[in-house]
Amino acid sequence: MSDLFDLTGRRVVITGGTSGIGLSAAQAFLEGGARVVISGRSNERGEAALGHLADKGDVWFCAADASDEADAERLAETAKAHMGGVDTIVCAAGINRRGAPQDLSLADWDAVMDSNLRGTFVTARAFYPQLCQSGDGRIVTIGSMMSVLANDMTAPYAAAKGGVVQLTRSLAAAWAGDGIRANCVLPGWVDTPLTRQARLDMPDLDARVRDRTPVGRWATPQDIAGTILFLTTAASRIVTGTAIPVDGGFVMRA
Ligand code: NAD
């Protein structure tokens, strides 16, 4: 029973690991005894994140754009050099561009699709050989309640996050025979840099989120990390191809 949640020695890579949900998951993995490589596009944020995590365990940073094929290959090689291989990837890199569909540019569309959807595919594909070698590979992707709900102002984001769920299911189906499980986490409203601009743009957002969310508060990044970890342990060994809301009941409320 006690081994069900054991993370000792697991070798983990987290894209978008320098901020928000990815950074919080990195800390939780380290505290559970895993080794972790975090990636992101900014060296400065990477150094700051390492400063935050250094006393928690073995952790490295690799600058990489999750949607860039060459960067993803380099990240995979770097992780292998540091940890000897990779058992778990968490695809947390993501951005949002808000606006009515008719006002958004193709550059907005491409940026959101690239970081969220293409980035998840490119990363998973780059790590497939190492996840196979592990014999016990885990993929956790990050969708959103926008994977299942619609909103006037987030068409590219909702399209990308809906795609992340279907991509995750497809990977789970294709790679189950390789011992790889793939699952998606659907966070509700989480207090991170990603949502801070939305709160500045919409002064009533905070009150609306609290009213609409049955538990009556925003999630913290730590609230999301627990489910991410669960999906990588033996406790979830028969769970694959799922998309799990972690949203304080937001999506279930009529
Ligand atoms: P965040 O902005 O704190 O962290 C996201 C990180 O990903 C940032 O460091 C960003 O620079 C990085 N990133 C973006 N595109 C990248 C790319 N192409 N390559 C490498 N790094 C890239 O935001 P967060 O809230 O922690 O978001 C983490 C994930 O959770 C995202 O996929 C986001 O869409 C998702 N999510 C967040 C919320 C929320 O309310 N905050 C809700 C649902 C889903």
PDB file of C-alpha atoms and ligand atoms in Angstrom:
ATOM      1  CA  MET A   1       0.000   0.000   0.000  1.00  0.00           C
ATOM      2  CA  SER A   2       2.734   2.460   0.950  1.00  0.00           C
ATOM      3  CA  ASP A   3       4.477   1.956  -2.423  1.00  0.00           C
ATOM      4  CA  LEU A   4       1.453   3.179  -4.355  1.00  0.00           C
ATOM      5  CA  PHE A   5       2.534   6.819  -4.257  1.00  0.00           C
ATOM      6  CA  ASP A   6       6.296   6.257  -4.288  1.00  0.00           C
ATOM      7  CA  LEU A   7       8.228   8.622  -6.564  1.00  0.00           C
ATOM      8  CA  THR A   8      11.721   7.760  -5.384  1.00  0.00           C
ATOM      9  CA  GLY A   9      14.209   7.863  -8.240  1.00  0.00           C
ATOM     10  CA  ARG A  10      11.642   8.721 -10.927  1.00  0.00           C
ATOM     11  CA  ARG A  11      13.179  10.782 -13.740  1.00  0.00           C
ATOM     12  CA  VAL A  12      10.850  13.613 -14.701  1.00  0.00           C
ATOM     13  CA  VAL A  13      10.850  16.333 -17.373  1.00  0.00           C
ATOM     14  CA  ILE A  14       8.450  19.272 -17.088  1.00  0.00           C
ATOM     15  CA  THR A  15       7.947  21.750 -19.929  1.00  0.00           C
ATOM     16  CA  GLY A  16       6.848  25.175 -18.743  1.00  0.00           C
ATOM     17  CA  GLY A  17       8.472  24.127 -15.472  1.00  0.00           C
ATOM     18  CA  THR A  18       9.776  27.556 -14.510  1.00  0.00           C
ATOM     19  CA  SER A  19       6.431  29.048 -13.493  1.00  0.00           C
ATOM     20  CA  GLY A  20       2.980  28.355 -12.080  1.00  0.00           C
ATOM     21  CA  ILE A  21       1.653  24.807 -12.260  1.00  0.00           C
ATOM     22  CA  GLY A  22       4.825  23.353 -13.811  1.00  0.00           C
ATOM     23  CA  LEU A  23       7.067  24.869 -11.141  1.00  0.00           C
ATOM     24  CA  SER A  24       4.793  23.678  -8.357  1.00  0.00           C
ATOM     25  CA  ALA A  25       4.728  20.169  -9.825  1.00  0.00           C
ATOM     26  CA  ALA A  26       8.542  20.232 -10.031  1.00  0.00           C
ATOM     27  CA  GLN A  27       8.767  21.034  -6.329  1.00  0.00           C
ATOM     28  CA  ALA A  28       6.280  18.286  -5.436  1.00  0.00           C
ATOM     29  CA  PHE A  29       8.155  15.686  -7.522  1.00  0.00           C
ATOM     30  CA  LEU A  30      11.454  16.678  -5.872  1.00  0.00           C
ATOM     31  CA  GLU A  31       9.933  16.467  -2.393  1.00  0.00           C
ATOM     32  CA  GLY A  32       8.710  12.965  -3.308  1.00  0.00           C
ATOM     33  CA  GLY A  33      12.258  11.881  -4.179  1.00  0.00           C
ATOM     34  CA  ALA A  34      12.177  12.234  -7.976  1.00  0.00           C
ATOM     35  CA  ARG A  35      14.851  13.902 -10.113  1.00  0.00           C
ATOM     36  CA  VAL A  36      13.604  16.664 -12.378  1.00  0.00           C
ATOM     37  CA  VAL A  37      14.590  18.609 -15.490  1.00  0.00           C
ATOM     38  CA  ILE A  38      12.520  21.745 -15.995  1.00  0.00           C
ATOM     39  CA  SER A  39      12.389  23.577 -19.300  1.00  0.00           C
ATOM     40  CA  GLY A  40      11.167  26.935 -20.515  1.00  0.00           C
ATOM     41  CA  ARG A  41      12.097  29.571 -23.055  1.00  0.00           C
ATOM     42  CA  SER A  42      13.691  32.092 -20.685  1.00  0.00           C
ATOM     43  CA  ASN A  43      17.129  31.511 -19.141  1.00  0.00           C
ATOM     44  CA  GLU A  44      16.367  34.197 -16.580  1.00  0.00           C
ATOM     45  CA  ARG A  45      13.186  32.451 -15.386  1.00  0.00           C
ATOM     46  CA  GLY A  46      15.041  29.149 -15.482  1.00  0.00           C
ATOM     47  CA  GLU A  47      17.760  30.444 -13.161  1.00  0.00           C
ATOM     48  CA  ALA A  48      15.146  31.904 -10.812  1.00  0.00           C
ATOM     49  CA  ALA A  49      13.273  28.598 -10.716  1.00  0.00           C
ATOM     50  CA  LEU A  50      16.470  26.666 -10.006  1.00  0.00           C
ATOM     51  CA  GLY A  51      17.159  29.063  -7.135  1.00  0.00           C
ATOM     52  CA  HIS A  52      13.732  28.223  -5.745  1.00  0.00           C
ATOM     53  CA  LEU A  53      14.123  24.444  -6.166  1.00  0.00           C
ATOM     54  CA  ALA A  54      17.832  23.803  -5.591  1.00  0.00           C
ATOM     55  CA  ASP A  55      17.534  22.767  -1.934  1.00  0.00           C
ATOM     56  CA  LYS A  56      14.678  20.358  -2.720  1.00  0.00           C
ATOM     57  CA  GLY A  57      16.695  17.757  -4.647  1.00  0.00           C
ATOM     58  CA  ASP A  58      18.380  16.981  -7.982  1.00  0.00           C
ATOM     59  CA  VAL A  59      17.046  19.468 -10.502  1.00  0.00           C
ATOM     60  CA  TRP A  60      18.318  20.931 -13.782  1.00  0.00           C
ATOM     61  CA  PHE A  61      17.106  23.567 -16.230  1.00  0.00           C
ATOM     62  CA  CYS A  62      17.246  23.375 -20.031  1.00  0.00           C
ATOM     63  CA  ALA A  63      16.219  26.355 -22.163  1.00  0.00           C
ATOM     64  CA  ALA A  64      13.841  25.052 -24.839  1.00  0.00           C
ATOM     65  CA  ASP A  65      10.756  26.076 -26.776  1.00  0.00           C
ATOM     66  CA  ALA A  66       8.329  23.174 -26.353  1.00  0.00           C
ATOM     67  CA  SER A  67       6.944  23.633 -29.861  1.00  0.00           C
ATOM     68  CA  ASP A  68      10.342  23.550 -31.595  1.00  0.00           C
ATOM     69  CA  GLU A  69      11.403  20.121 -32.824  1.00  0.00           C
ATOM     70  CA  ALA A  70      15.156  20.751 -32.508  1.00  0.00           C
ATOM     71  CA  ASP A  71      14.715  22.197 -29.009  1.00  0.00           C
ATOM     72  CA  ALA A  72      12.644  19.193 -27.946  1.00  0.00           C
ATOM     73  CA  GLU A  73      15.305  16.785 -29.215  1.00  0.00           C
ATOM     74  CA  ARG A  74      17.978  18.767 -27.376  1.00  0.00           C
ATOM     75  CA  LEU A  75      15.862  18.722 -24.207  1.00  0.00           C
ATOM     76  CA  ALA A  76      15.519  14.934 -24.506  1.00  0.00           C
ATOM     77  CA  GLU A  77      19.300  14.528 -24.929  1.00  0.00           C
ATOM     78  CA  THR A  78      20.019  16.897 -22.031  1.00  0.00           C
ATOM     79  CA  ALA A  79      17.615  15.056 -19.734  1.00  0.00           C
ATOM     80  CA  LYS A  80      19.211  11.730 -20.679  1.00  0.00           C
ATOM     81  CA  ALA A  81      22.684  13.126 -19.966  1.00  0.00           C
ATOM     82  CA  HIS A  82      21.622  14.356 -16.512  1.00  0.00           C
ATOM     83  CA  MET A  83      19.393  11.463 -15.402  1.00  0.00           C
ATOM     84  CA  GLY A  84      20.331   8.501 -17.612  1.00  0.00           C
ATOM     85  CA  GLY A  85      16.823   8.410 -19.091  1.00  0.00           C
ATOM     86  CA  VAL A  86      13.312   9.696 -18.543  1.00  0.00           C
ATOM     87  CA  ASP A  87      10.276   7.918 -17.054  1.00  0.00           C
ATOM     88  CA  THR A  88       7.777  10.786 -16.881  1.00  0.00           C
ATOM     89  CA  ILE A  89       7.025  13.903 -18.886  1.00  0.00           C
ATOM     90  CA  VAL A  90       4.650  16.660 -17.840  1.00  0.00           C
ATOM     91  CA  CYS A  91       3.658  18.978 -20.698  1.00  0.00           C
ATOM     92  CA  ALA A  92       2.737  22.161 -18.821  1.00  0.00           C
ATOM     93  CA  ALA A  93       3.933  24.806 -21.325  1.00  0.00           C
ATOM     94  CA  GLY A  94       1.049  26.964 -22.423  1.00  0.00           C
ATOM     95  CA  ILE A  95      -0.132  30.471 -23.229  1.00  0.00           C
ATOM     96  CA  ASN A  96      -3.438  32.222 -23.877  1.00  0.00           C
ATOM     97  CA  ARG A  97      -4.389  35.141 -26.133  1.00  0.00           C
ATOM     98  CA  ARG A  98      -7.774  36.592 -25.312  1.00  0.00           C
ATOM     99  CA  GLY A  99     -10.047  38.319 -27.813  1.00  0.00           C
ATOM    100  CA  ALA A 100     -13.238  37.887 -29.842  1.00  0.00           C
ATOM    101  CA  PRO A 101     -12.617  35.416 -32.692  1.00  0.00           C
ATOM    102  CA  GLN A 102     -13.071  38.131 -35.343  1.00  0.00           C
ATOM    103  CA  ASP A 103     -10.428  40.313 -33.652  1.00  0.00           C
ATOM    104  CA  LEU A 104      -7.724  37.696 -33.195  1.00  0.00           C
ATOM    105  CA  SER A 105      -4.927  37.516 -35.751  1.00  0.00           C
ATOM    106  CA  LEU A 106      -3.512  34.383 -37.320  1.00  0.00           C
ATOM    107  CA  ALA A 107      -0.360  35.143 -35.341  1.00  0.00           C
ATOM    108  CA  ASP A 108      -2.456  34.860 -32.141  1.00  0.00           C
ATOM    109  CA  TRP A 109      -3.949  31.583 -33.371  1.00  0.00           C
ATOM    110  CA  ASP A 110      -0.554  30.126 -34.300  1.00  0.00           C
ATOM    111  CA  ALA A 111       1.101  31.185 -31.043  1.00  0.00           C
ATOM    112  CA  VAL A 112      -1.603  29.574 -28.911  1.00  0.00           C
ATOM    113  CA  MET A 113      -1.774  26.396 -30.997  1.00  0.00           C
ATOM    114  CA  ASP A 114       2.024  26.118 -31.056  1.00  0.00           C
ATOM    115  CA  SER A 115       2.678  26.398 -27.321  1.00  0.00           C
ATOM    116  CA  ASN A 116      -0.302  24.338 -26.172  1.00  0.00           C
ATOM    117  CA  LEU A 117      -1.029  21.698 -28.830  1.00  0.00           C
ATOM    118  CA  ARG A 118       1.979  21.426 -31.144  1.00  0.00           C
ATOM    119  CA  GLY A 119       4.247  21.713 -28.083  1.00  0.00           C
ATOM    120  CA  THR A 120       2.562  18.740 -26.425  1.00  0.00           C
ATOM    121  CA  PHE A 121       2.888  16.619 -29.572  1.00  0.00           C
ATOM    122  CA  VAL A 122       6.481  17.635 -30.306  1.00  0.00           C
ATOM    123  CA  THR A 123       7.540  16.965 -26.700  1.00  0.00           C
ATOM    124  CA  ALA A 124       5.780  13.600 -26.415  1.00  0.00           C
ATOM    125  CA  ARG A 125       7.272  12.448 -29.712  1.00  0.00           C
ATOM    126  CA  ALA A 126      10.797  13.528 -28.749  1.00  0.00           C
ATOM    127  CA  PHE A 127      10.616  11.546 -25.486  1.00  0.00           C
ATOM    128  CA  TYR A 128       8.909   8.445 -26.905  1.00  0.00           C
ATOM    129  CA  PRO A 129      12.143   6.403 -27.214  1.00  0.00           C
ATOM    130  CA  GLN A 130      13.147   7.129 -23.603  1.00  0.00           C
ATOM    131  CA  LEU A 131       9.632   6.476 -22.288  1.00  0.00           C
ATOM    132  CA  CYS A 132       9.705   3.127 -24.106  1.00  0.00           C
ATOM    133  CA  GLN A 133      13.102   2.298 -22.631  1.00  0.00           C
ATOM    134  CA  SER A 134      11.786   3.120 -19.176  1.00  0.00           C
ATOM    135  CA  GLY A 135       9.199   0.331 -19.532  1.00  0.00           C
ATOM    136  CA  ASP A 136       7.048   2.388 -17.172  1.00  0.00           C
ATOM    137  CA  GLY A 137       6.539   5.650 -19.067  1.00  0.00           C
ATOM    138  CA  ARG A 138       4.076   8.327 -17.959  1.00  0.00           C
ATOM    139  CA  ILE A 139       2.780  11.346 -19.839  1.00  0.00           C
ATOM    140  CA  VAL A 140       0.720  14.014 -18.124  1.00  0.00           C
ATOM    141  CA  THR A 141      -0.650  16.771 -20.336  1.00  0.00           C
ATOM    142  CA  ILE A 142      -2.395  19.924 -19.176  1.00  0.00           C
ATOM    143  CA  GLY A 143      -5.726  20.751 -20.749  1.00  0.00           C
ATOM    144  CA  SER A 144      -8.186  23.169 -19.199  1.00  0.00           C
ATOM    145  CA  MET A 145     -11.862  23.456 -18.414  1.00  0.00           C
ATOM    146  CA  MET A 146     -11.725  25.190 -21.819  1.00  0.00           C
ATOM    147  CA  SER A 147     -11.085  21.678 -23.197  1.00  0.00           C
ATOM    148  CA  VAL A 148     -14.793  21.058 -22.588  1.00  0.00           C
ATOM    149  CA  LEU A 149     -16.453  24.474 -22.122  1.00  0.00           C
ATOM    150  CA  ALA A 150     -16.666  27.413 -24.524  1.00  0.00           C
ATOM    151  CA  ASN A 151     -16.021  31.097 -24.000  1.00  0.00           C
ATOM    152  CA  ASP A 152     -16.536  34.186 -26.208  1.00  0.00           C
ATOM    153  CA  MET A 153     -12.923  35.306 -25.842  1.00  0.00           C
ATOM    154  CA  THR A 154     -10.759  32.172 -25.983  1.00  0.00           C
ATOM    155  CA  ALA A 155     -11.383  30.413 -29.304  1.00  0.00           C
ATOM    156  CA  PRO A 156      -7.745  29.433 -30.055  1.00  0.00           C
ATOM    157  CA  TYR A 157      -7.113  28.387 -26.468  1.00  0.00           C
ATOM    158  CA  ALA A 158     -10.273  26.247 -26.319  1.00  0.00           C
ATOM    159  CA  ALA A 159      -9.447  24.682 -29.690  1.00  0.00           C
ATOM    160  CA  ALA A 160      -5.896  23.906 -28.570  1.00  0.00           C
ATOM    161  CA  LYS A 161      -6.948  22.537 -25.181  1.00  0.00           C
ATOM    162  CA  GLY A 162      -9.704  20.405 -26.721  1.00  0.00           C
ATOM    163  CA  GLY A 163      -7.003  19.106 -29.035  1.00  0.00           C
ATOM    164  CA  VAL A 164      -4.718  18.337 -26.106  1.00  0.00           C
ATOM    165  CA  VAL A 165      -7.358  15.964 -24.686  1.00  0.00           C
ATOM    166  CA  GLN A 166      -7.768  14.110 -27.984  1.00  0.00           C
ATOM    167  CA  LEU A 167      -4.007  14.019 -28.523  1.00  0.00           C
ATOM    168  CA  THR A 168      -3.554  12.564 -25.036  1.00  0.00           C
ATOM    169  CA  ARG A 169      -6.155   9.871 -25.677  1.00  0.00           C
ATOM    170  CA  SER A 170      -4.499   9.055 -28.984  1.00  0.00           C
ATOM    171  CA  LEU A 171      -1.076   8.701 -27.351  1.00  0.00           C
ATOM    172  CA  ALA A 172      -2.592   6.536 -24.607  1.00  0.00           C
ATOM    173  CA  ALA A 173      -4.118   4.242 -27.228  1.00  0.00           C
ATOM    174  CA  ALA A 174      -1.041   4.115 -29.456  1.00  0.00           C
ATOM    175  CA  TRP A 175       1.589   3.638 -26.754  1.00  0.00           C
ATOM    176  CA  ALA A 176      -0.148   1.451 -24.140  1.00  0.00           C
ATOM    177  CA  GLY A 177       1.670  -1.555 -25.582  1.00  0.00           C
ATOM    178  CA  ASP A 178       4.962   0.210 -24.803  1.00  0.00           C
ATOM    179  CA  GLY A 179       4.037   0.457 -21.112  1.00  0.00           C
ATOM    180  CA  ILE A 180       3.280   4.169 -21.449  1.00  0.00           C
ATOM    181  CA  ARG A 181       0.243   5.748 -19.795  1.00  0.00           C
ATOM    182  CA  ALA A 182      -0.988   9.185 -20.904  1.00  0.00           C
ATOM    183  CA  ASN A 183      -3.520  11.301 -19.039  1.00  0.00           C
ATOM    184  CA  CYS A 184      -4.677  14.898 -19.119  1.00  0.00           C
ATOM    185  CA  VAL A 185      -5.367  17.224 -16.186  1.00  0.00           C
ATOM    186  CA  LEU A 186      -8.053  19.874 -16.673  1.00  0.00           C
ATOM    187  CA  PRO A 187      -7.393  22.715 -14.205  1.00  0.00           C
ATOM    188  CA  GLY A 188     -10.098  25.221 -13.384  1.00  0.00           C
ATOM    189  CA  TRP A 189      -9.169  28.800 -12.505  1.00  0.00           C
ATOM    190  CA  VAL A 190      -5.672  28.741 -10.994  1.00  0.00           C
ATOM    191  CA  ASP A 191      -3.841  31.704  -9.493  1.00  0.00           C
ATOM    192  CA  THR A 192      -0.734  31.875 -11.708  1.00  0.00           C
ATOM    193  CA  PRO A 193       0.938  34.464 -13.980  1.00  0.00           C
ATOM    194  CA  LEU A 194      -1.218  33.117 -16.838  1.00  0.00           C
ATOM    195  CA  THR A 195      -4.457  34.347 -15.241  1.00  0.00           C
ATOM    196  CA  ARG A 196      -3.108  37.511 -13.631  1.00  0.00           C
ATOM    197  CA  GLN A 197      -3.567  39.570 -16.818  1.00  0.00           C
ATOM    198  CA  ALA A 198      -7.157  38.353 -17.163  1.00  0.00           C
ATOM    199  CA  ARG A 199      -7.852  39.547 -13.605  1.00  0.00           C
ATOM    200  CA  LEU A 200      -6.392  42.955 -14.449  1.00  0.00           C
ATOM    201  CA  ASP A 201      -8.433  43.143 -17.662  1.00  0.00           C
ATOM    202  CA  MET A 202     -11.680  42.055 -15.936  1.00  0.00           C
ATOM    203  CA  PRO A 203     -12.021  43.577 -12.473  1.00  0.00           C
ATOM    204  CA  ASP A 204     -15.119  41.439 -11.752  1.00  0.00           C
ATOM    205  CA  LEU A 205     -13.376  38.165 -12.673  1.00  0.00           C
ATOM    206  CA  ASP A 206     -12.253  37.346  -9.147  1.00  0.00           C
ATOM    207  CA  ALA A 207     -15.791  37.621  -7.743  1.00  0.00           C
ATOM    208  CA  ARG A 208     -17.284  35.712 -10.699  1.00  0.00           C
ATOM    209  CA  VAL A 209     -14.842  32.825 -10.241  1.00  0.00           C
ATOM    210  CA  ARG A 210     -15.550  32.604  -6.509  1.00  0.00           C
ATOM    211  CA  ASP A 211     -19.321  32.691  -7.069  1.00  0.00           C
ATOM    212  CA  ARG A 212     -19.343  30.122  -9.869  1.00  0.00           C
ATOM    213  CA  THR A 213     -16.882  27.678  -8.227  1.00  0.00           C
ATOM    214  CA  PRO A 214     -18.590  25.381  -5.680  1.00  0.00           C
ATOM    215  CA  VAL A 215     -15.566  25.362  -3.347  1.00  0.00           C
ATOM    216  CA  GLY A 216     -15.630  29.172  -3.456  1.00  0.00           C
ATOM    217  CA  ARG A 217     -12.005  29.917  -4.291  1.00  0.00           C
ATOM    218  CA  TRP A 218      -9.323  29.905  -6.976  1.00  0.00           C
ATOM    219  CA  ALA A 219      -7.032  26.874  -7.127  1.00  0.00           C
ATOM    220  CA  THR A 220      -3.394  27.268  -6.217  1.00  0.00           C
ATOM    221  CA  PRO A 221      -0.684  25.641  -8.383  1.00  0.00           C
ATOM    222  CA  GLN A 222      -0.118  23.228  -5.466  1.00  0.00           C
ATOM    223  CA  ASP A 223      -3.755  22.101  -5.769  1.00  0.00           C
ATOM    224  CA  ILE A 224      -3.059  20.927  -9.322  1.00  0.00           C
ATOM    225  CA  ALA A 225       0.304  19.289  -8.578  1.00  0.00           C
ATOM    226  CA  GLY A 226      -1.251  16.510  -6.470  1.00  0.00           C
ATOM    227  CA  THR A 227      -3.298  15.146  -9.364  1.00  0.00           C
ATOM    228  CA  ILE A 228      -0.315  15.407 -11.721  1.00  0.00           C
ATOM    229  CA  LEU A 229       1.764  13.332  -9.295  1.00  0.00           C
ATOM    230  CA  PHE A 230      -1.034  10.801  -8.767  1.00  0.00           C
ATOM    231  CA  LEU A 231      -1.192  10.178 -12.514  1.00  0.00           C
ATOM    232  CA  THR A 232       2.506   9.215 -12.558  1.00  0.00           C
ATOM    233  CA  THR A 233       2.497   6.761  -9.637  1.00  0.00           C
ATOM    234  CA  ALA A 234       1.458   3.135  -9.192  1.00  0.00           C
ATOM    235  CA  ALA A 235      -1.708   4.437  -7.514  1.00  0.00           C
ATOM    236  CA  SER A 236      -3.044   5.209 -11.002  1.00  0.00           C
ATOM    237  CA  ARG A 237      -1.572   2.151 -12.756  1.00  0.00           C
ATOM    238  CA  ILE A 238      -4.821   1.256 -14.572  1.00  0.00           C
ATOM    239  CA  VAL A 239      -5.663   4.873 -15.425  1.00  0.00           C
ATOM    240  CA  THR A 240      -4.894   5.926 -18.989  1.00  0.00           C
ATOM    241  CA  GLY A 241      -6.514   8.069 -21.670  1.00  0.00           C
ATOM    242  CA  THR A 242      -8.486  10.104 -19.146  1.00  0.00           C
ATOM    243  CA  ALA A 243      -9.033  13.846 -18.724  1.00  0.00           C
ATOM    244  CA  ILE A 244      -9.566  14.714 -15.069  1.00  0.00           C
ATOM    245  CA  PRO A 245     -11.139  18.030 -14.003  1.00  0.00           C
ATOM    246  CA  VAL A 246      -9.266  19.601 -11.070  1.00  0.00           C
ATOM    247  CA  ASP A 247     -11.471  22.622 -10.689  1.00  0.00           C
ATOM    248  CA  GLY A 248     -13.248  22.830  -7.334  1.00  0.00           C
ATOM    249  CA  GLY A 249     -16.419  21.597  -9.051  1.00  0.00           C
ATOM    250  CA  PHE A 250     -16.543  24.401 -11.655  1.00  0.00           C
ATOM    251  CA  VAL A 251     -17.382  22.183 -14.639  1.00  0.00           C
ATOM    252  CA  MET A 252     -20.006  20.023 -12.934  1.00  0.00           C
ATOM    253  CA  ARG A 253     -22.137  22.939 -11.753  1.00  0.00           C
ATOM    254  CA  ALA A 254     -25.228  23.531 -13.910  1.00  0.00           C
TER     255      ALA A 254
HETATM  256  P1  NAD B   1       2.333  30.104 -16.295  1.00  0.00           P
HETATM  257  O1  NAD B   1       2.320  31.220 -17.289  1.00  0.00           O
HETATM  258  O2  NAD B   1       2.671  30.390 -14.891  1.00  0.00           O
HETATM  259  O3  NAD B   1       3.267  28.912 -16.786  1.00  0.00           O
HETATM  260  C1  NAD B   1       3.323  28.487 -18.118  1.00  0.00           C
HETATM  261  C2  NAD B   1       4.777  28.448 -18.520  1.00  0.00           C
HETATM  262  O4  NAD B   1       4.884  27.868 -19.843  1.00  0.00           O
HETATM  263  C3  NAD B   1       5.412  29.842 -18.603  1.00  0.00           C
HETATM  264  O5  NAD B   1       6.664  29.825 -17.954  1.00  0.00           O
HETATM  265  C4  NAD B   1       5.574  30.051 -20.095  1.00  0.00           C
HETATM  266  O6  NAD B   1       6.643  30.913 -20.434  1.00  0.00           O
HETATM  267  C5  NAD B   1       5.834  28.615 -20.548  1.00  0.00           C
HETATM  268  N1  NAD B   1       5.664  28.441 -21.968  1.00  0.00           N
HETATM  269  C6  NAD B   1       4.667  28.892 -22.743  1.00  0.00           C
HETATM  270  N2  NAD B   1       4.859  28.520 -24.011  1.00  0.00           N
HETATM  271  C7  NAD B   1       6.007  27.811 -24.035  1.00  0.00           C
HETATM  272  C8  NAD B   1       6.746  27.162 -25.042  1.00  0.00           C
HETATM  273  N3  NAD B   1       6.340  27.182 -26.323  1.00  0.00           N
HETATM  274  N4  NAD B   1       7.871  26.516 -24.706  1.00  0.00           N
HETATM  275  C9  NAD B   1       8.302  26.499 -23.417  1.00  0.00           C
HETATM  276  N5  NAD B   1       7.665  27.103 -22.421  1.00  0.00           N
HETATM  277  C10 NAD B   1       6.527  27.752 -22.724  1.00  0.00           C
HETATM  278  O7  NAD B   1       0.866  29.500 -16.391  1.00  0.00           O
HETATM  279  P2  NAD B   1       0.194  28.231 -15.663  1.00  0.00           P
HETATM  280  O8  NAD B   1      -1.134  28.691 -15.241  1.00  0.00           O
HETATM  281  O9  NAD B   1       1.096  27.584 -14.701  1.00  0.00           O
HETATM  282  O10 NAD B   1      -0.015  27.284 -16.932  1.00  0.00           O
HETATM  283  C11 NAD B   1       0.483  25.960 -16.990  1.00  0.00           C
HETATM  284  C12 NAD B   1      -0.442  25.148 -17.871  1.00  0.00           C
HETATM  285  O11 NAD B   1      -1.717  25.060 -17.235  1.00  0.00           O
HETATM  286  C13 NAD B   1      -0.696  25.789 -19.240  1.00  0.00           C
HETATM  287  O12 NAD B   1      -0.763  24.779 -20.208  1.00  0.00           O
HETATM  288  C14 NAD B   1      -2.042  26.442 -19.063  1.00  0.00           C
HETATM  289  O13 NAD B   1      -2.717  26.595 -20.279  1.00  0.00           O
HETATM  290  C15 NAD B   1      -2.715  25.439 -18.147  1.00  0.00           C
HETATM  291  N6  NAD B   1      -3.879  25.953 -17.429  1.00  0.00           N
HETATM  292  C16 NAD B   1      -3.781  26.998 -16.575  1.00  0.00           C
HETATM  293  C17 NAD B   1      -4.926  27.451 -15.921  1.00  0.00           C
HETATM  294  C18 NAD B   1      -4.912  28.606 -14.966  1.00  0.00           C
HETATM  295  O14 NAD B   1      -5.994  29.028 -14.530  1.00  0.00           O
HETATM  296  N7  NAD B   1      -3.771  29.164 -14.624  1.00  0.00           N
HETATM  297  C19 NAD B   1      -6.159  26.805 -16.134  1.00  0.00           C
HETATM  298  C20 NAD B   1      -6.204  25.740 -17.011  1.00  0.00           C
HETATM  299  C21 NAD B   1      -5.064  25.306 -17.653  1.00  0.00           C
END
